[in-house]
Coordinates of C-alpha atoms and ligand atoms in Angstrom, one line a residue:
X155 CA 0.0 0.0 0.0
X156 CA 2.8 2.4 1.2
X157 CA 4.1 1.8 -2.4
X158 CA 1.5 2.6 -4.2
X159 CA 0.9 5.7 -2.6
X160 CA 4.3 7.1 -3.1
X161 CA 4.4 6.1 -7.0
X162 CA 0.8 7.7 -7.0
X163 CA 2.8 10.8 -5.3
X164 CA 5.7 10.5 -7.5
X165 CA 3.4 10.6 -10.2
X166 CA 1.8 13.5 -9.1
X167 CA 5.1 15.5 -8.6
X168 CA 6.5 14.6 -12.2
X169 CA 2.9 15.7 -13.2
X170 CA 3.8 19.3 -11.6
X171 CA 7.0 19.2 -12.8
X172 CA 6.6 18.6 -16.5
X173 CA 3.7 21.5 -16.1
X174 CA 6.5 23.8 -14.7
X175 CA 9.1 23.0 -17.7
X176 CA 6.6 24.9 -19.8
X177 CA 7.2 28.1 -18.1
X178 CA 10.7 27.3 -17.1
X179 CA 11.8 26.7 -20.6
X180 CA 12.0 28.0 -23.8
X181 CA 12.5 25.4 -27.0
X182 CA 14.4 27.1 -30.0
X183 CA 14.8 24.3 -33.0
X184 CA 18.2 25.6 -34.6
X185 CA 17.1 22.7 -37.8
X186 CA 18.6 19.4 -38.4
X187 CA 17.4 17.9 -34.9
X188 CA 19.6 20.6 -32.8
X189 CA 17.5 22.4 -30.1
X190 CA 18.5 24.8 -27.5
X191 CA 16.5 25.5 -24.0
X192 CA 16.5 28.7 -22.7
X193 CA 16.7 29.0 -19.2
X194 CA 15.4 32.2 -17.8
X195 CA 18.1 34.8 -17.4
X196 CA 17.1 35.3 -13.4
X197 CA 17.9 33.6 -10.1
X198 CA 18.1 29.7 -8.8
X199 CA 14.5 29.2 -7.7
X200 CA 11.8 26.8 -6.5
X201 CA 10.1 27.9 -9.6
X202 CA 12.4 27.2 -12.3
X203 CA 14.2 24.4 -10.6
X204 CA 17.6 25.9 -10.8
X205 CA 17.4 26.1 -14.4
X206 CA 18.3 29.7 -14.8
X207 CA 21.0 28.5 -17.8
X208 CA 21.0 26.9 -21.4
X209 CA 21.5 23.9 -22.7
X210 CA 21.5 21.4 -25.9
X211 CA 19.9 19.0 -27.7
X212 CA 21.1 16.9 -30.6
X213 CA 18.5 14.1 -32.2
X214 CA 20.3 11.2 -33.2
X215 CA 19.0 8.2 -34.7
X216 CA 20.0 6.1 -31.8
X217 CA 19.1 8.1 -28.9
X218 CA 18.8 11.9 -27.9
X219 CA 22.6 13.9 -26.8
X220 CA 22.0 16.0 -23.8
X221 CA 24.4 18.8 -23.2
X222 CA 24.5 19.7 -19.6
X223 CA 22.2 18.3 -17.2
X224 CA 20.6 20.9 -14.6
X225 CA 21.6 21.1 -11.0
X226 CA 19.5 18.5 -9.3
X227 CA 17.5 15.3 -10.2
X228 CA 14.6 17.4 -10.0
X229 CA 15.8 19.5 -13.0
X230 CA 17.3 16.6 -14.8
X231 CA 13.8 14.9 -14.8
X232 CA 12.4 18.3 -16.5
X233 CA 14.7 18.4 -18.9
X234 CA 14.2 14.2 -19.7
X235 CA 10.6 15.2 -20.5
X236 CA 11.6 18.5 -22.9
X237 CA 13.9 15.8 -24.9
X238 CA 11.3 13.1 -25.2
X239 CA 8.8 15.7 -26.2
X240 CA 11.6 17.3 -28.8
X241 CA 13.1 14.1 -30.5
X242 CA 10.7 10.9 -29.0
X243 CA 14.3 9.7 -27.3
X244 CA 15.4 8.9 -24.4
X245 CA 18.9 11.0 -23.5
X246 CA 21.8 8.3 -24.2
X247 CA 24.6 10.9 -23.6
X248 CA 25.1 13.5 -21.4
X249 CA 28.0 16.2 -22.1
X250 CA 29.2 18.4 -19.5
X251 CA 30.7 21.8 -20.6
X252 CA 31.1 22.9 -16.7
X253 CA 31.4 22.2 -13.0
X254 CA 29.0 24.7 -12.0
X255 CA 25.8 23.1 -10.3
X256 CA 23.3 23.4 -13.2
X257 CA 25.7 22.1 -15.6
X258 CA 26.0 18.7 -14.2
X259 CA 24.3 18.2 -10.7
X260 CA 21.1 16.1 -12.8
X261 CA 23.7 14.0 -14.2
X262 CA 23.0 10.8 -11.5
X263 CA 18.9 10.4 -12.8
X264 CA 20.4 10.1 -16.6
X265 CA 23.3 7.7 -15.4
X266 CA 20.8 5.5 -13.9
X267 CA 18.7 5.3 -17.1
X268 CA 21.8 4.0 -18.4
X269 CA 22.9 7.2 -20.3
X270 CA 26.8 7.8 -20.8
X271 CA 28.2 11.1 -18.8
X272 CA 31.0 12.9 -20.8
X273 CA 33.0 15.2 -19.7
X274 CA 36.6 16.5 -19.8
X275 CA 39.4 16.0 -16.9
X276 CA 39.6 19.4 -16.0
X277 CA 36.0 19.6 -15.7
X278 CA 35.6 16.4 -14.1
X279 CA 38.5 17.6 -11.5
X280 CA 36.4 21.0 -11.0
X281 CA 33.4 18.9 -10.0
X282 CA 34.7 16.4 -7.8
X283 CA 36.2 19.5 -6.0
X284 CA 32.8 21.4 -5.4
X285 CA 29.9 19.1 -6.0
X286 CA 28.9 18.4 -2.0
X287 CA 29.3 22.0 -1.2
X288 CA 27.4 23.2 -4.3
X289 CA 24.4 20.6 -2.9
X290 CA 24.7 22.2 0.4
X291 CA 24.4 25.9 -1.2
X292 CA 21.8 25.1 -3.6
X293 CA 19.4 23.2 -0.6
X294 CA 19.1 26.8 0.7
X295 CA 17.1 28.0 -2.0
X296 CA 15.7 25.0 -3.5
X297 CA 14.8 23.0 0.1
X298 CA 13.4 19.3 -0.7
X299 CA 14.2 19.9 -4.3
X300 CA 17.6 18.8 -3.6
X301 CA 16.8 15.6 -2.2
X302 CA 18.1 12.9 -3.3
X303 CA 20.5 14.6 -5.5
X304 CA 24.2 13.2 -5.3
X305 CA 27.8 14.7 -7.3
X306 CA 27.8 12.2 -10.5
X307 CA 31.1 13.0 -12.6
X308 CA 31.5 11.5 -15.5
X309 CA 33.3 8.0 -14.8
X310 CA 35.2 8.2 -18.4
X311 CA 36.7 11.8 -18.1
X312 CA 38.4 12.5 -21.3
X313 CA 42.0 13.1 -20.9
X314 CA 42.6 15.9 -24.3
X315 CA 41.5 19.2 -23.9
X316 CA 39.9 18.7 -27.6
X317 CA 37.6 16.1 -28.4
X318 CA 36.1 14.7 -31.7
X319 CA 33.2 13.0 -30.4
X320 CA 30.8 10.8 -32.9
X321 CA 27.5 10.3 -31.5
X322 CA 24.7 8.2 -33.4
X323 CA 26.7 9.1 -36.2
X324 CA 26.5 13.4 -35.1
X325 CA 30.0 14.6 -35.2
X326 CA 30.7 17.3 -32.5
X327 CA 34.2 18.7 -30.6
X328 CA 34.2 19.1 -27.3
X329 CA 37.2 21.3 -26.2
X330 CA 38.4 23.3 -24.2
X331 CA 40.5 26.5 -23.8
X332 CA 40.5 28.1 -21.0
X333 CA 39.5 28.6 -17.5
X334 CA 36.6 30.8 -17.3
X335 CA 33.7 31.1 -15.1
X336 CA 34.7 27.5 -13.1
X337 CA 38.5 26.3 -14.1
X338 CA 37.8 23.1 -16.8
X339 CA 34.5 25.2 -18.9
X340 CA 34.3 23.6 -22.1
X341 CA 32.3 24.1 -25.6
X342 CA 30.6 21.9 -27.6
X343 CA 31.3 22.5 -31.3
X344 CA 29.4 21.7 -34.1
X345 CA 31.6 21.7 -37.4
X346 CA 29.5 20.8 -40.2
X347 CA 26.4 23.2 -38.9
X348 CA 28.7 25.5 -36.9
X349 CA 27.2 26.1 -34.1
X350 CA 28.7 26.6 -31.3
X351 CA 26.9 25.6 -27.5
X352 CA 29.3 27.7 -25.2
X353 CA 28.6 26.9 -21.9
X354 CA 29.7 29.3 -19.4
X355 CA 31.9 31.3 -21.9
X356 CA 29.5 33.4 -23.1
X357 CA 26.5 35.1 -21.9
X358 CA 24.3 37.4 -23.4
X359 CA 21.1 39.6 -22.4
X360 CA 22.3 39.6 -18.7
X361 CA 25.4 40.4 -17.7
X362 CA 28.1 37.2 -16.7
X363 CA 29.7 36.8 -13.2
X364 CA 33.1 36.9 -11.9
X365 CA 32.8 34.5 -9.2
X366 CA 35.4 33.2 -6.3
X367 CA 36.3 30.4 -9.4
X368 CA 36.4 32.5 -12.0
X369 CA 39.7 33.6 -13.8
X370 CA 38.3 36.9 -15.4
X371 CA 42.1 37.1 -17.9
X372 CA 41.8 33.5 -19.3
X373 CA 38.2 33.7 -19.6
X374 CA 38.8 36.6 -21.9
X375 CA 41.3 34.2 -23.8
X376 CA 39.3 31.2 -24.0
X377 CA 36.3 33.7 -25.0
X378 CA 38.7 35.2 -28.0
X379 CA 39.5 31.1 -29.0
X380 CA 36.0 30.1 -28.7
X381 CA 34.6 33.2 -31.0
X382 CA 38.0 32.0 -33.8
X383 CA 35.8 28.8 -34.8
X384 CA 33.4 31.3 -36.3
X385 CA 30.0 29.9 -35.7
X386 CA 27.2 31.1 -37.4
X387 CA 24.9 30.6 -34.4
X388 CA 25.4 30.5 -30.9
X389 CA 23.7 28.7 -27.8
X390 CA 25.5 30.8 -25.2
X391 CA 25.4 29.6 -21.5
X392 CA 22.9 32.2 -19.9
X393 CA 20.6 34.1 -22.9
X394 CA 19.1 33.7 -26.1
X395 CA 20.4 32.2 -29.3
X396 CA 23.2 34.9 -30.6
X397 CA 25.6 35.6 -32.9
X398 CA 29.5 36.3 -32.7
X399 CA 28.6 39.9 -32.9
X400 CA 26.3 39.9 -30.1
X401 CA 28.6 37.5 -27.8
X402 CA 31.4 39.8 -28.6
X403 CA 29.3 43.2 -27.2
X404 CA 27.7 41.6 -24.5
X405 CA 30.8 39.1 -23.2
X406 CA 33.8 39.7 -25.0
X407 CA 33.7 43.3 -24.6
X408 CA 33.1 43.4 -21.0
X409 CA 35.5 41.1 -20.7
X410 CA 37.9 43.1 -21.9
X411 CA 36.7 46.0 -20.1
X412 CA 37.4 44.3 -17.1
X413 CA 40.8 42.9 -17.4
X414 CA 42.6 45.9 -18.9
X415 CA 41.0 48.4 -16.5
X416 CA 41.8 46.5 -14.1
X417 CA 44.9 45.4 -15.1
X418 CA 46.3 49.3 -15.5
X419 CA 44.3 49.9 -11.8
X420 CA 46.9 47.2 -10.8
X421 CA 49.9 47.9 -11.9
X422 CA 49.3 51.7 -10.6
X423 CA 48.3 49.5 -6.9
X424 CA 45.1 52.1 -6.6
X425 CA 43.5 49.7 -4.4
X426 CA 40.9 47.7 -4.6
X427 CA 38.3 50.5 -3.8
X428 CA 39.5 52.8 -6.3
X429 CA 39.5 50.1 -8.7
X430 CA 35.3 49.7 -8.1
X431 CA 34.8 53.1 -8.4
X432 CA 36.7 53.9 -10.8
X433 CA 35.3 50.9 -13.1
X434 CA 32.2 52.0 -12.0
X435 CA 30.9 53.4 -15.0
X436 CA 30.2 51.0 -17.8
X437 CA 27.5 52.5 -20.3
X438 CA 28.3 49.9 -22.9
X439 CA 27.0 47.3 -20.3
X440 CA 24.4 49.2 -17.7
X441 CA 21.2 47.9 -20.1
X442 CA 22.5 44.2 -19.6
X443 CA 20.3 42.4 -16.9
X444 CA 21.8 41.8 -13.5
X445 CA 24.2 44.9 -14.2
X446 CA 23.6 46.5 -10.8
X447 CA 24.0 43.3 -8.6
X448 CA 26.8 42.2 -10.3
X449 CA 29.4 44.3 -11.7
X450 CA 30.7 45.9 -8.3
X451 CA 31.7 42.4 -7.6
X452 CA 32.8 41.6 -10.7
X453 CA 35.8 44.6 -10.8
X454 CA 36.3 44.0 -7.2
X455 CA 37.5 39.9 -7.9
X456 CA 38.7 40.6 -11.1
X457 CA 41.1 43.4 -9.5
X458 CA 42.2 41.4 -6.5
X459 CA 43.1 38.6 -8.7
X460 CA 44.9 40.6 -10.9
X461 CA 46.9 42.0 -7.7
X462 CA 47.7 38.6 -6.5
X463 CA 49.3 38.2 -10.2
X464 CA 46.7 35.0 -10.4
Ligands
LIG565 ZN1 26.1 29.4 -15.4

């Protein structure tokens, strides 16, 4: 009896949940079988599950390619349901591009359907660093959501900073260049369609965030390496479907403002405080969402990293 009550209650959850996705979610079809989902551009909530970021879809004749995997089983299970809906697969690979939570927390429900994790060292290294605290973090804001949600690296992390992956005969690169937003980000490349799913290195419509982990200088780098494939479209990490031009206003650019003001603020030692102020001003970026919570922070890490000669 207790059983069948609490598959009748699972049943009813999943029920909420797919209802949610609807809201959470936003499909965009980029043609032959290659969908992004658009994760709203605000906070981790209850609401949206802690899918406030992008990811990928790739139909293949033998099963669906995920790439990244939301930050708890709760999410993962929301995005299962967006790929059945979307290609009438179940997800047979998973492809992290990053360590942060909603990159690869959701990886555990796919690995016990049997679906293959992939990810790079690096980013494999960065999980297995932060995975139980980011659980602990993330149960403050999404409470029971979290439950049963455990750190799932990929068992197979791939050793080569680039990739050639073939996939239900899809051809795709996973590589990397750079630490960015969490040392060991990654892209996932498509050659033949170029298009490029970014991951963490580039944002657009909201402005990024130069966390604790983040290496503001080689994020500008692997930005610059990422934008030299020249993909026609993008699937940033946070924001809608771009171009190079737009990733390069909205990411590059700031980048860029950041590091060399920064840099010069440096090597004159003005001091952190001068540094904020003085970097205060960025017209070229005020309109981006999230401008005015994060950009103090953002010049503040960026400078003290750049001090430290890190
Ligand atoms: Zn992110």
């Amino acid at each position: 009896m207790k059983k069948i009550l609490l598959a009748l209650l699972g049943a009813v959850l999943f029920n909420i949940q797919s209802v949610h996705a609807e809201g959470v979610l936003t499909v965009d079809a980029l043609g032959d079988g290659i969908f992004a989902l658009i994760g709203q551009t605000a906070g981790r909530t209850p609401e949206n599950h802690g899918l406030n970021a992008n990811y990928g879809v790739i139909d293949t004749p033998e099963g669906a390619i995920l790439i990244d995997a939301g930050a708890s089983t709760v999410a993962a299970r929301v995005l299962d349901t967006e790929v059945r809906k979307l290609t009438g697969k179940p997800v047979k690979w998973v492809i992290n591009t990053g360590a942060q939570d909603h990159r690869w927390l959701g990886n555990g429900h796919f690995a016990a359907q049997g679906a293959q994790i992939i990810a790079l060292a690096r980013t494999v290294a960065t999980q297995t660093r932060l995975g139980k605290g980011q659980i602990e973090a993330l149960q403050r804001e999404l409470k029971t959501q979290m439950d049963g949600t455990e750190p799932h690296p990929s068992r197979q992390a791939l050793a080569d900073d680039r990739q050639t992956l073939t996939l239900g005969g899809r051809t795709l690169q996973l590589q990397y260049f750079a630490d960015a937003h969490f040392p060991g980000d990654a892209v996932v490349w498509l050659p033949k369609e170029r298009i490029l799913i970014s991951g963490d290195y580039i944002y657009v419509d909201r402005l990024l965030g130069i966390l604790p982990e983040s290496n503001a200088t080689t994020w500008l780098d692997a930005f610059n390496q990422a934008l030299a494939l020249q993909p026609a479209r993008i699937v940033p990490g946070h924001g809608r479907v771009c171009d190079a031009a737009q990733a390069q206003r909205e990411s590059g650019d700031y980048l860029a403002f950041v590091v060399n003001g920064t840099r010069k603020l440096a090597d004159d030692m003005a001091g952190v405080d001068v540094a904020v102020q003085t970097l205060n001003d960025a017209p070229a970026f005020s309109h981006l969402k999230n401008f005015s919570d994060l950009h103090r922070g953002n010049v503040n890490r960026a400078y003290l990293r750049m001090e430290a000669g890190n």
